[in-house]
mmCIF file of C-alpha atoms and ligand atoms in Angstrom:
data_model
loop_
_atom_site.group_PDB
_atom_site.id
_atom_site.type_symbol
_atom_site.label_atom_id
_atom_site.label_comp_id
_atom_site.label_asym_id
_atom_site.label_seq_id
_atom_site.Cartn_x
_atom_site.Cartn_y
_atom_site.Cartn_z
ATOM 1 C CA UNK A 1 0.000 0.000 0.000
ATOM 2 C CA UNK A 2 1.440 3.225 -1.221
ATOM 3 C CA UNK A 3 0.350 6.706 0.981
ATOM 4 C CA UNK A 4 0.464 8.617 -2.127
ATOM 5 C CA UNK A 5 -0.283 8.187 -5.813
ATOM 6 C CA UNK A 6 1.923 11.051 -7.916
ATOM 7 C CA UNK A 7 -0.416 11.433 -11.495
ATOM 8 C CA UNK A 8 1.418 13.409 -14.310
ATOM 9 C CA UNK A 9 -0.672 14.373 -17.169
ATOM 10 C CA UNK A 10 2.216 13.666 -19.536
ATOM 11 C CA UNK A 11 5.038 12.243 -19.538
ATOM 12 C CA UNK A 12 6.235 15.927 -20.634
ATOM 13 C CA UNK A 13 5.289 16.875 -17.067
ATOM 14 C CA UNK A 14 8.115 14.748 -15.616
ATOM 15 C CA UNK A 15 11.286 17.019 -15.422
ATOM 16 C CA UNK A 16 9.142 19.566 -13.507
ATOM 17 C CA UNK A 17 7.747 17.027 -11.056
ATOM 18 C CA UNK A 18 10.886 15.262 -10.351
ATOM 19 C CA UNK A 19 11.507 16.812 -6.788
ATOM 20 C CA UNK A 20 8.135 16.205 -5.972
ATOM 21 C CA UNK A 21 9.161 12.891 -6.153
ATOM 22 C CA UNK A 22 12.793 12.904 -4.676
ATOM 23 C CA UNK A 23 11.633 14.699 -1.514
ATOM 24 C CA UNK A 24 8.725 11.893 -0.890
ATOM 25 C CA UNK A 25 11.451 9.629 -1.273
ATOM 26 C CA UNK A 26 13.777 11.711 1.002
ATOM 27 C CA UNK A 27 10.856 11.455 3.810
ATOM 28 C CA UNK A 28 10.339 8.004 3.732
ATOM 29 C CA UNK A 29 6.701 8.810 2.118
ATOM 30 C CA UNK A 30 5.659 5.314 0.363
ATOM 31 C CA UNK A 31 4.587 6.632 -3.023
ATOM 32 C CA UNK A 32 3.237 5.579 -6.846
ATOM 33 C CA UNK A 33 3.575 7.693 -9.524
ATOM 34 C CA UNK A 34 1.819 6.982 -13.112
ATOM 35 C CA UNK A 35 0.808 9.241 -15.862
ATOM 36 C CA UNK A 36 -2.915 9.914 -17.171
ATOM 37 C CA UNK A 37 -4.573 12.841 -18.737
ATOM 38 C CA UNK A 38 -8.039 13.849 -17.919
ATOM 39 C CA UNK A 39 -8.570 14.426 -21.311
ATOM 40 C CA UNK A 40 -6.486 12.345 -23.094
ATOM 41 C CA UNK A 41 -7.177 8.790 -20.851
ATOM 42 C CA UNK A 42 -10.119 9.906 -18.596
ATOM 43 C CA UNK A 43 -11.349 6.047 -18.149
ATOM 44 C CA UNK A 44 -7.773 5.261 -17.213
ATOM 45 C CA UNK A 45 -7.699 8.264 -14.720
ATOM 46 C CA UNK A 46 -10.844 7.000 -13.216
ATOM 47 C CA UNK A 47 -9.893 3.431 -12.626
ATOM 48 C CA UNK A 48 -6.326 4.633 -11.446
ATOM 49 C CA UNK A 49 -8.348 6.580 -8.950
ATOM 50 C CA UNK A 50 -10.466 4.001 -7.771
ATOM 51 C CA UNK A 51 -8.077 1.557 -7.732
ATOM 52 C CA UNK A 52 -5.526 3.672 -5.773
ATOM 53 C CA UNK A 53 -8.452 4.743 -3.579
ATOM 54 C CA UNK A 54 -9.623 1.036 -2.632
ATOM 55 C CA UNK A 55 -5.813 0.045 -2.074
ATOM 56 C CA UNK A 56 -5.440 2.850 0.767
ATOM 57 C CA UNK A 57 -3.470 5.820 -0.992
ATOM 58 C CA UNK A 58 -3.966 8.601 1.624
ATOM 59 C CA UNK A 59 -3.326 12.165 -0.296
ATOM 60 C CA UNK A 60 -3.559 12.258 -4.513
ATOM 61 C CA UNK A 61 -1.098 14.827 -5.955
ATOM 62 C CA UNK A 62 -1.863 15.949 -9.874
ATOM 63 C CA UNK A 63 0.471 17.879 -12.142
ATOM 64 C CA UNK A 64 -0.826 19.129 -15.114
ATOM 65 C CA UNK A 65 -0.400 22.066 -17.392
ATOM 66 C CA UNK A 66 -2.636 24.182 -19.746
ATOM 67 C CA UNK A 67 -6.092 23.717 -19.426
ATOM 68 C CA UNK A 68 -5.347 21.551 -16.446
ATOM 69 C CA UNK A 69 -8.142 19.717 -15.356
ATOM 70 C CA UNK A 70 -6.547 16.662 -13.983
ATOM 71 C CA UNK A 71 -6.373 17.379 -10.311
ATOM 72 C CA UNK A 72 -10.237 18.383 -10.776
ATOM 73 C CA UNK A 73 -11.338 15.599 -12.199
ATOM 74 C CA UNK A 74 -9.293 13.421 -9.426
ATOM 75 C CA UNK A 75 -10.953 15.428 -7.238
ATOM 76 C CA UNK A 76 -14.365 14.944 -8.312
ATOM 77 C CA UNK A 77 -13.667 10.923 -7.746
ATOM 78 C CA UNK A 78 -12.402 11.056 -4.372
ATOM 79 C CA UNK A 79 -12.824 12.368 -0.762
ATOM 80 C CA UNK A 80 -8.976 11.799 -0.242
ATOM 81 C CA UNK A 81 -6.923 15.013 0.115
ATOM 82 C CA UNK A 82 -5.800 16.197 -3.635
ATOM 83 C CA UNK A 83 -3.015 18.348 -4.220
ATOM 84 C CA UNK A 84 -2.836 20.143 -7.692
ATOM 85 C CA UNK A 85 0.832 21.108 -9.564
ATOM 86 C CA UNK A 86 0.034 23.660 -12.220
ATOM 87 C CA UNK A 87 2.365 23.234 -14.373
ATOM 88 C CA UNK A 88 3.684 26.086 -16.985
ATOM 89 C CA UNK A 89 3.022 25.565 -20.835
ATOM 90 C CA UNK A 90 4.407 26.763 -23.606
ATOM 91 C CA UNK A 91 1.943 30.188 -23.570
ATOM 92 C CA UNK A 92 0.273 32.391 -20.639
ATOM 93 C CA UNK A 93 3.225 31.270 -18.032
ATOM 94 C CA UNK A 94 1.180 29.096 -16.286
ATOM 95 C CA UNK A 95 -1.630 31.273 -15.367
ATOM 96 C CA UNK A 96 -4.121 29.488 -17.700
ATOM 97 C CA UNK A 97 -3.049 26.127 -15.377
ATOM 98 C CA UNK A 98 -3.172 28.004 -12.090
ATOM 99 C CA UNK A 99 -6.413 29.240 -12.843
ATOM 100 C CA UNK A 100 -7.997 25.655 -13.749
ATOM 101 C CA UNK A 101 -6.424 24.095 -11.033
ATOM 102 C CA UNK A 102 -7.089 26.690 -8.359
ATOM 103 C CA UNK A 103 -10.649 27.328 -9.314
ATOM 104 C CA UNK A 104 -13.051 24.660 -8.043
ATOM 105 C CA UNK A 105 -16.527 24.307 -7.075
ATOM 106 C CA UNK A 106 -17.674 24.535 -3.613
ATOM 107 C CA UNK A 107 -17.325 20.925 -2.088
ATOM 108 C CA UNK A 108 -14.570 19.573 -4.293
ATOM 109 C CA UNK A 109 -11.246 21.184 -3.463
ATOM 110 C CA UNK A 110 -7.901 20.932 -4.728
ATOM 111 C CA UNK A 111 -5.268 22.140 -2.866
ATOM 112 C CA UNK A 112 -2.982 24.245 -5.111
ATOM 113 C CA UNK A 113 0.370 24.831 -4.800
ATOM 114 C CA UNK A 114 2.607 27.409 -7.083
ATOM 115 C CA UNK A 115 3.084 27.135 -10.684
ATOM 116 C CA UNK A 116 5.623 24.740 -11.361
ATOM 117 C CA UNK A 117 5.477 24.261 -7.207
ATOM 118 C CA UNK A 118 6.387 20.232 -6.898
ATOM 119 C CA UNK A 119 8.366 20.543 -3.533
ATOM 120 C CA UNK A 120 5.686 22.047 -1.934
ATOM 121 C CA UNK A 121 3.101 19.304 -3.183
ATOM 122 C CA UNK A 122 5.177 16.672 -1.232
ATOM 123 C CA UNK A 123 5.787 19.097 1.681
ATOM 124 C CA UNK A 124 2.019 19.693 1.712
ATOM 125 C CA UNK A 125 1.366 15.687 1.263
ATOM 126 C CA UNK A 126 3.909 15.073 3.899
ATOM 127 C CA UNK A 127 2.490 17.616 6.451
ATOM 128 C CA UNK A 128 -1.205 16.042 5.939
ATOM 129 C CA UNK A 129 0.372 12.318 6.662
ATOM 130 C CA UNK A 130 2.091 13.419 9.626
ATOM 131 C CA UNK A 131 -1.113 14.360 11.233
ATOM 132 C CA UNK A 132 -1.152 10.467 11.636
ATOM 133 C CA UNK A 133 2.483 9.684 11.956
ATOM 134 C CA UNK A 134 4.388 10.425 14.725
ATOM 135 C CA UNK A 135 8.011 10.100 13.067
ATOM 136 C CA UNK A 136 7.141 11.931 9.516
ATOM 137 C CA UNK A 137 6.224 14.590 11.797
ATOM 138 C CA UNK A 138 9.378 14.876 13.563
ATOM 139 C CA UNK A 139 11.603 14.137 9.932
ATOM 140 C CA UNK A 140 9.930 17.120 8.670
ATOM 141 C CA UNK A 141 10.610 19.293 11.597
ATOM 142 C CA UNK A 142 14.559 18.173 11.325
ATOM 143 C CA UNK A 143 14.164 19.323 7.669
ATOM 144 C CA UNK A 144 12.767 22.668 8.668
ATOM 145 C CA UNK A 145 15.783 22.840 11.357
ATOM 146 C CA UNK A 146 18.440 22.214 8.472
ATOM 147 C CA UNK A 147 16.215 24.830 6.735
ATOM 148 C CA UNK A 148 16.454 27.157 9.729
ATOM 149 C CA UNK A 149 20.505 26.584 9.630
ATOM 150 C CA UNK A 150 21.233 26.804 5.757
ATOM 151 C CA UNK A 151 19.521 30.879 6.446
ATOM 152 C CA UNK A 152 21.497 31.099 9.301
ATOM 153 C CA UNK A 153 25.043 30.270 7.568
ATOM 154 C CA UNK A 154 24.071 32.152 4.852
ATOM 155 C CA UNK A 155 23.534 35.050 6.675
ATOM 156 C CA UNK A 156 27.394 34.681 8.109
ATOM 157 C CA UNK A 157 28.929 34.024 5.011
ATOM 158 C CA UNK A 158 27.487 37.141 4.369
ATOM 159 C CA UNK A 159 30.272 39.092 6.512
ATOM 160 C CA UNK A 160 32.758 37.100 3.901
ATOM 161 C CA UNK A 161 31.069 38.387 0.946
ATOM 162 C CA UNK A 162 30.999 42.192 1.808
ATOM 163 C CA UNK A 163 34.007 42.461 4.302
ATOM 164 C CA UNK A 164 33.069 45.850 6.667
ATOM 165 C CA UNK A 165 28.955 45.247 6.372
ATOM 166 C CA UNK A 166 27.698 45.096 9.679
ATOM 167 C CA UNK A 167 25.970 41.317 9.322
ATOM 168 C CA UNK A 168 23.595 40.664 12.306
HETATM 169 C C1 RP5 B 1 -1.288 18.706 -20.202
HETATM 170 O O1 RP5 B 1 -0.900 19.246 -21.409
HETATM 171 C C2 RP5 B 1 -0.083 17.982 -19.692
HETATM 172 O O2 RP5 B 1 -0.118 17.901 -18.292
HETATM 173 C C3 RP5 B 1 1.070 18.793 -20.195
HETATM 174 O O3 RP5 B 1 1.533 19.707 -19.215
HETATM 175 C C4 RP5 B 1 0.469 19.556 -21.361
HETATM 176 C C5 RP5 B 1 1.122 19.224 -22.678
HETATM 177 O O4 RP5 B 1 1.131 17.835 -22.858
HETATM 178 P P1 RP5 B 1 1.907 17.195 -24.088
HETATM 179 O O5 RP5 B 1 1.262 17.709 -25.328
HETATM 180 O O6 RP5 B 1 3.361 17.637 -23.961
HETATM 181 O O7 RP5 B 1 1.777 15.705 -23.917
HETATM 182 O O8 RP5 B 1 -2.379 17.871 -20.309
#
């Protein structure tokens, strides 16, 4: 059983969604990734859905670009957390994705991270599992400590960089 199911609506997609995928992996996160289209395959999207569903996946994350229904339509299929990736296409810079990601009816939401945001889909994945899992919840606070510690070093080397600034 796999906590989260990854669905790319092309294989185009993956480059973008790679560290969406690395940092699930970094966290220990037991995931699946496939790709589907809500357009292109919307059987296959359904029965990836219910299967995953029935199997116990926990949180759904979609990446899709343009008219980017995908995490919608996963939405629609499911009362399992879904977390949409628009994704930026060759026109409008990702705002025509954003917008048909972000924009859902009242009762079926999609949680929507930045344009091109993939970390933050597995950070936002992550956080909702470790509402139920003691140890993700402490991993991810250790990442937000090395987090904490990469500013802070910056911030010295920062002395280095401009000898005679006053750093704080
Ligand atoms: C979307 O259309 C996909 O998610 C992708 O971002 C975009 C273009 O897909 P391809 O034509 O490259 O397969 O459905």
């Amino acid at each position: 059983m796999a906590s989260v199911l990854v669905i790319l609506g092309s294989a185009s997609d993956t480059d973008i969604v790679r560290p969406c995928m690395g940092l699930l992996s970094e966290l220990g996160i037991s995931f699946q990734a496939t790709i589907s289209s809500a357009h292109r395959s919307p059987e296959r999207t359904q029965a990836i859905v219910a299967k995953a569903e029935s199997e116990g996946t926990k949180v759904f994350i979609c990446a899709a670009g343009m008219a980017a229904h995908l995490a919608g339509a996963v939405a629609a299929r499911t009362i399992r957390p879904v977390i949409g990736i628009p994704l930026a296409g060759p026109a409008l810079s990702g705002m025509d994705s954003l917008f048909s990601t972000v924009q859902m009816p009242s009762g079926f939401p999609v949680a929507t991270v930045a344009i091109n945001g993939a970390a933050n889909a597995a950070w936002l994945a992550a956080q909702i599992l470790a509402t139920g899992d003691a140890a993700l919840a402490q991993r991810i606070n250790e990442s937000r400590k090395n987090m904490q510690a990469a500013i802070e070093d910056g911030s010295a080397r920062l002395a280095e960089q401009f000898p005679g600034t006053n750093v704080i």
